[in-house]
Short mmCIF file of N, CA and C in Angstrom, two decimals:
data_model
loop_
_atom_site.label_atom_id
_atom_site.label_comp_id
_atom_site.label_asym_id
_atom_site.label_seq_id
_atom_site.Cartn_x
_atom_site.Cartn_y
_atom_site.Cartn_z
N MET A 6 1.78 23.82 84.66
CA MET A 6 2.21 25.13 84.27
C MET A 6 3.72 25.25 84.47
N GLY A 7 4.34 26.00 83.60
CA GLY A 7 5.77 26.22 83.72
C GLY A 7 6.08 27.17 84.85
N THR A 8 7.34 27.29 85.12
CA THR A 8 7.73 28.22 86.17
C THR A 8 8.45 29.40 85.55
N PHE A 9 8.23 30.55 86.09
CA PHE A 9 8.85 31.78 85.62
C PHE A 9 9.80 32.26 86.70
N ARG A 10 10.93 32.71 86.29
CA ARG A 10 11.86 33.31 87.23
C ARG A 10 12.38 34.58 86.60
N GLY A 11 12.25 35.66 87.31
CA GLY A 11 12.69 36.93 86.78
C GLY A 11 12.62 37.98 87.87
N TYR A 12 12.75 39.21 87.47
CA TYR A 12 12.73 40.32 88.42
C TYR A 12 11.73 41.36 87.96
N ALA A 13 11.17 42.04 88.93
CA ALA A 13 10.27 43.16 88.65
C ALA A 13 10.78 44.34 89.47
N ALA A 14 10.98 45.46 88.82
CA ALA A 14 11.47 46.65 89.51
C ALA A 14 10.33 47.31 90.30
N ILE A 15 10.66 47.80 91.46
CA ILE A 15 9.70 48.54 92.26
C ILE A 15 9.88 50.01 91.90
N GLN A 16 8.83 50.59 91.40
CA GLN A 16 8.88 51.97 90.92
C GLN A 16 8.31 52.91 91.99
N GLY A 17 8.20 54.18 91.64
CA GLY A 17 7.68 55.17 92.57
C GLY A 17 6.35 54.74 93.19
N ARG A 18 6.14 55.10 94.43
CA ARG A 18 4.93 54.78 95.17
C ARG A 18 4.70 53.28 95.31
N GLY A 19 5.73 52.47 95.15
CA GLY A 19 5.63 51.03 95.35
C GLY A 19 5.01 50.26 94.20
N THR A 20 4.88 50.87 93.06
CA THR A 20 4.30 50.21 91.90
C THR A 20 5.24 49.13 91.37
N VAL A 21 4.68 47.95 91.13
CA VAL A 21 5.44 46.84 90.56
C VAL A 21 4.77 46.45 89.25
N ALA A 22 5.54 46.43 88.17
CA ALA A 22 5.01 46.02 86.87
C ALA A 22 5.38 44.55 86.64
N LEU A 23 4.36 43.72 86.49
CA LEU A 23 4.60 42.31 86.22
C LEU A 23 4.92 42.12 84.74
N PRO A 24 5.78 41.17 84.42
CA PRO A 24 6.08 40.90 83.01
C PRO A 24 4.80 40.54 82.24
N ALA A 25 4.73 41.01 81.01
CA ALA A 25 3.55 40.78 80.17
C ALA A 25 3.21 39.29 80.05
N GLU A 26 4.24 38.45 79.99
CA GLU A 26 4.04 37.00 79.88
C GLU A 26 3.20 36.48 81.04
N LEU A 27 3.49 36.93 82.25
CA LEU A 27 2.74 36.48 83.42
C LEU A 27 1.35 37.10 83.48
N ARG A 28 1.24 38.37 83.10
CA ARG A 28 -0.08 39.01 83.10
C ARG A 28 -1.02 38.28 82.16
N LYS A 29 -0.51 37.91 81.00
CA LYS A 29 -1.34 37.20 80.02
C LYS A 29 -1.66 35.79 80.51
N LYS A 30 -0.66 35.08 80.99
CA LYS A 30 -0.83 33.69 81.44
C LYS A 30 -1.89 33.57 82.53
N TYR A 31 -1.88 34.50 83.48
CA TYR A 31 -2.80 34.45 84.61
C TYR A 31 -3.99 35.39 84.46
N ARG A 32 -4.16 35.94 83.26
CA ARG A 32 -5.28 36.79 82.90
C ARG A 32 -5.39 38.01 83.82
N LEU A 33 -4.24 38.52 84.23
CA LEU A 33 -4.21 39.68 85.10
C LEU A 33 -4.42 40.98 84.34
N ASP A 34 -4.55 40.90 83.03
CA ASP A 34 -4.83 42.08 82.23
C ASP A 34 -6.33 42.30 82.07
N GLU A 35 -7.14 41.44 82.71
CA GLU A 35 -8.59 41.55 82.62
C GLU A 35 -9.13 42.48 83.71
N PRO A 36 -10.25 43.14 83.42
CA PRO A 36 -10.83 44.03 84.42
C PRO A 36 -11.12 43.30 85.73
N GLY A 37 -10.80 43.92 86.83
CA GLY A 37 -11.07 43.35 88.15
C GLY A 37 -9.99 42.45 88.68
N ALA A 38 -8.97 42.15 87.87
CA ALA A 38 -7.91 41.26 88.32
C ALA A 38 -7.12 41.92 89.46
N GLN A 39 -6.77 41.10 90.43
CA GLN A 39 -5.99 41.57 91.57
C GLN A 39 -4.96 40.52 91.93
N LEU A 40 -4.03 40.91 92.79
CA LEU A 40 -3.06 39.97 93.35
C LEU A 40 -3.29 39.86 94.85
N GLU A 41 -3.43 38.65 95.33
CA GLU A 41 -3.48 38.42 96.77
C GLU A 41 -2.04 38.40 97.26
N ILE A 42 -1.74 39.12 98.32
CA ILE A 42 -0.38 39.21 98.85
C ILE A 42 -0.35 38.53 100.22
N THR A 43 0.59 37.59 100.38
CA THR A 43 0.77 36.91 101.65
C THR A 43 2.23 37.01 102.06
N GLU A 44 2.46 37.51 103.26
CA GLU A 44 3.82 37.55 103.81
C GLU A 44 3.99 36.33 104.70
N ARG A 45 4.95 35.49 104.35
CA ARG A 45 5.20 34.29 105.13
C ARG A 45 6.21 34.57 106.24
N ALA A 46 6.23 33.70 107.23
CA ALA A 46 7.14 33.86 108.38
C ALA A 46 8.60 33.77 107.96
N ASP A 47 8.87 33.06 106.84
CA ASP A 47 10.26 32.92 106.40
C ASP A 47 10.73 34.10 105.54
N GLY A 48 9.92 35.16 105.45
CA GLY A 48 10.33 36.35 104.71
C GLY A 48 9.95 36.35 103.25
N VAL A 49 9.29 35.31 102.77
CA VAL A 49 8.87 35.23 101.37
C VAL A 49 7.53 35.96 101.22
N ILE A 50 7.44 36.75 100.18
CA ILE A 50 6.17 37.42 99.84
C ILE A 50 5.57 36.67 98.66
N GLU A 51 4.39 36.11 98.87
CA GLU A 51 3.70 35.34 97.82
C GLU A 51 2.66 36.22 97.15
N LEU A 52 2.58 36.12 95.85
CA LEU A 52 1.56 36.81 95.07
C LEU A 52 0.71 35.76 94.37
N ARG A 53 -0.60 35.82 94.54
CA ARG A 53 -1.51 34.88 93.90
C ARG A 53 -2.50 35.65 93.05
N PRO A 54 -2.63 35.26 91.78
CA PRO A 54 -3.60 35.96 90.93
C PRO A 54 -5.02 35.72 91.45
N THR A 55 -5.81 36.77 91.49
CA THR A 55 -7.19 36.68 91.94
C THR A 55 -8.04 37.41 90.91
N LEU A 56 -9.04 36.72 90.42
CA LEU A 56 -9.94 37.30 89.44
C LEU A 56 -11.36 37.28 90.00
N PRO A 57 -12.24 38.08 89.45
CA PRO A 57 -13.63 38.04 89.92
C PRO A 57 -14.21 36.62 89.85
N VAL A 58 -13.73 35.82 88.91
CA VAL A 58 -14.10 34.42 88.80
C VAL A 58 -12.85 33.62 89.10
N PRO A 59 -12.92 32.63 90.00
CA PRO A 59 -11.72 31.84 90.29
C PRO A 59 -11.13 31.23 89.02
N VAL A 60 -9.82 31.17 88.94
CA VAL A 60 -9.12 30.69 87.75
C VAL A 60 -9.61 29.30 87.33
N ASP A 61 -9.85 28.40 88.29
CA ASP A 61 -10.26 27.04 87.93
C ASP A 61 -11.72 26.96 87.47
N GLU A 62 -12.45 28.07 87.50
CA GLU A 62 -13.83 28.10 87.01
C GLU A 62 -13.97 28.95 85.75
N MET A 63 -12.87 29.49 85.26
CA MET A 63 -12.94 30.40 84.12
C MET A 63 -13.38 29.71 82.83
N TRP A 64 -13.18 28.39 82.73
CA TRP A 64 -13.60 27.66 81.53
C TRP A 64 -15.09 27.88 81.27
N PHE A 65 -15.86 28.01 82.35
CA PHE A 65 -17.31 28.17 82.21
C PHE A 65 -17.66 29.45 81.46
N TRP A 66 -16.83 30.47 81.58
CA TRP A 66 -17.12 31.77 80.99
C TRP A 66 -16.47 31.96 79.62
N GLU A 67 -15.80 30.95 79.10
CA GLU A 67 -15.22 31.04 77.76
C GLU A 67 -16.36 31.16 76.74
N PRO A 68 -16.15 31.89 75.66
CA PRO A 68 -17.23 32.09 74.67
C PRO A 68 -17.84 30.79 74.14
N GLY A 69 -17.03 29.79 73.87
CA GLY A 69 -17.57 28.53 73.35
C GLY A 69 -18.48 27.84 74.33
N HIS A 70 -18.08 27.84 75.60
CA HIS A 70 -18.91 27.19 76.62
C HIS A 70 -20.20 27.99 76.84
N GLN A 71 -20.10 29.31 76.86
CA GLN A 71 -21.29 30.12 77.03
C GLN A 71 -22.27 29.93 75.87
N SER A 72 -21.74 29.74 74.66
CA SER A 72 -22.59 29.47 73.50
C SER A 72 -23.33 28.15 73.69
N ALA A 73 -22.63 27.12 74.18
CA ALA A 73 -23.26 25.83 74.44
C ALA A 73 -24.31 25.94 75.54
N GLU A 74 -24.04 26.75 76.57
CA GLU A 74 -25.02 26.97 77.64
C GLU A 74 -26.29 27.61 77.08
N ARG A 75 -26.13 28.61 76.22
CA ARG A 75 -27.30 29.26 75.63
C ARG A 75 -28.09 28.28 74.75
N ALA A 76 -27.39 27.44 74.02
CA ALA A 76 -28.07 26.44 73.17
C ALA A 76 -28.84 25.46 74.04
N ALA A 77 -28.26 25.02 75.15
CA ALA A 77 -28.94 24.09 76.04
C ALA A 77 -30.18 24.74 76.66
N GLU A 78 -30.07 26.01 77.06
CA GLU A 78 -31.23 26.72 77.62
C GLU A 78 -32.34 26.84 76.58
N ALA A 79 -31.97 27.10 75.34
CA ALA A 79 -32.97 27.21 74.27
C ALA A 79 -33.66 25.86 74.05
N ASP A 80 -32.90 24.77 74.11
CA ASP A 80 -33.50 23.44 73.98
C ASP A 80 -34.50 23.17 75.09
N VAL A 81 -34.15 23.51 76.31
CA VAL A 81 -35.06 23.29 77.44
C VAL A 81 -36.32 24.13 77.26
N GLU A 82 -36.17 25.40 76.91
CA GLU A 82 -37.32 26.29 76.71
C GLU A 82 -38.24 25.79 75.60
N ALA A 83 -37.64 25.18 74.56
CA ALA A 83 -38.42 24.68 73.42
C ALA A 83 -38.98 23.28 73.67
N GLY A 84 -38.67 22.69 74.82
CA GLY A 84 -39.19 21.36 75.13
C GLY A 84 -38.38 20.23 74.52
N ARG A 85 -37.19 20.53 74.02
CA ARG A 85 -36.34 19.50 73.42
C ARG A 85 -35.45 18.86 74.49
N HIS A 86 -36.09 18.15 75.40
CA HIS A 86 -35.35 17.46 76.45
C HIS A 86 -36.20 16.31 76.97
N THR A 87 -35.60 15.43 77.70
CA THR A 87 -36.28 14.29 78.29
C THR A 87 -36.02 14.30 79.78
N THR A 88 -37.05 14.01 80.56
CA THR A 88 -36.88 13.90 82.01
C THR A 88 -37.11 12.46 82.43
N PHE A 89 -36.56 12.09 83.53
CA PHE A 89 -36.65 10.72 84.03
C PHE A 89 -37.05 10.74 85.49
N ASP A 90 -37.83 9.73 85.89
CA ASP A 90 -38.30 9.65 87.28
C ASP A 90 -37.21 9.17 88.22
N ASP A 91 -36.26 8.41 87.68
CA ASP A 91 -35.20 7.89 88.55
C ASP A 91 -33.97 7.55 87.70
N ALA A 92 -32.88 7.19 88.37
CA ALA A 92 -31.62 6.89 87.70
C ALA A 92 -31.73 5.67 86.79
N GLU A 93 -32.51 4.68 87.21
CA GLU A 93 -32.66 3.46 86.40
C GLU A 93 -33.29 3.77 85.05
N ALA A 94 -34.29 4.66 85.04
CA ALA A 94 -34.92 5.04 83.78
C ALA A 94 -33.94 5.78 82.88
N LEU A 95 -33.13 6.64 83.47
CA LEU A 95 -32.10 7.35 82.70
C LEU A 95 -31.11 6.35 82.10
N LEU A 96 -30.64 5.41 82.90
CA LEU A 96 -29.67 4.43 82.39
C LEU A 96 -30.28 3.55 81.31
N ALA A 97 -31.53 3.17 81.45
CA ALA A 97 -32.20 2.37 80.41
C ALA A 97 -32.29 3.16 79.11
N HIS A 98 -32.60 4.44 79.21
CA HIS A 98 -32.66 5.29 78.03
C HIS A 98 -31.29 5.40 77.35
N LEU A 99 -30.25 5.60 78.16
CA LEU A 99 -28.89 5.68 77.59
C LEU A 99 -28.49 4.36 76.94
N ASP A 100 -28.86 3.25 77.55
CA ASP A 100 -28.58 1.94 76.94
C ASP A 100 -29.26 1.79 75.59
N SER A 101 -30.51 2.26 75.50
CA SER A 101 -31.23 2.16 74.23
C SER A 101 -30.58 3.04 73.16
N LEU A 102 -30.09 4.20 73.56
CA LEU A 102 -29.39 5.05 72.61
C LEU A 102 -28.08 4.42 72.15
N ALA A 103 -27.37 3.79 73.08
CA ALA A 103 -26.09 3.16 72.74
C ALA A 103 -26.29 1.96 71.84
N ALA A 104 -27.44 1.27 71.98
CA ALA A 104 -27.71 0.08 71.17
C ALA A 104 -27.94 0.44 69.70
N GLY A 105 -28.33 1.66 69.44
CA GLY A 105 -28.58 2.08 68.06
C GLY A 105 -30.03 1.85 67.70
N PRO A 106 -30.47 2.44 66.60
CA PRO A 106 -31.88 2.39 66.24
C PRO A 106 -32.39 0.99 65.92
N ALA A 107 -31.56 0.15 65.26
CA ALA A 107 -32.02 -1.19 64.86
C ALA A 107 -32.27 -2.09 66.08
N GLU A 108 -31.38 -2.02 67.08
CA GLU A 108 -31.51 -2.89 68.24
C GLU A 108 -32.47 -2.30 69.29
N ALA A 109 -32.69 -1.00 69.24
CA ALA A 109 -33.53 -0.37 70.24
C ALA A 109 -35.00 -0.74 70.05
N VAL A 110 -35.40 -1.00 68.80
CA VAL A 110 -36.79 -1.36 68.52
C VAL A 110 -36.90 -2.87 68.58
N GLU A 111 -37.75 -3.37 69.47
CA GLU A 111 -37.90 -4.83 69.59
C GLU A 111 -39.31 -5.23 69.34
#
């Protein structure tokens, strides 16, 4: 991620407006978004974006991923899946798929 350097004015009642670029970048314009505030011993005040879902887990909630999750759940409910008793059986199945249809049939 790039670094931003700028200033934010402190308004009445201590209100600080973050630049739109940062609000968008860190998804602070979403409902429930907050800033964690840490005062360090060296006088630096750190602000960390905090969302109801941690930033590094937000990919899971993206519309495309949620669509894939719903499709996978539908496949399981419809019985379109394979289960294996152990890792060796799973690996043998994957090997047969990688070999292709002509080589898989012996």
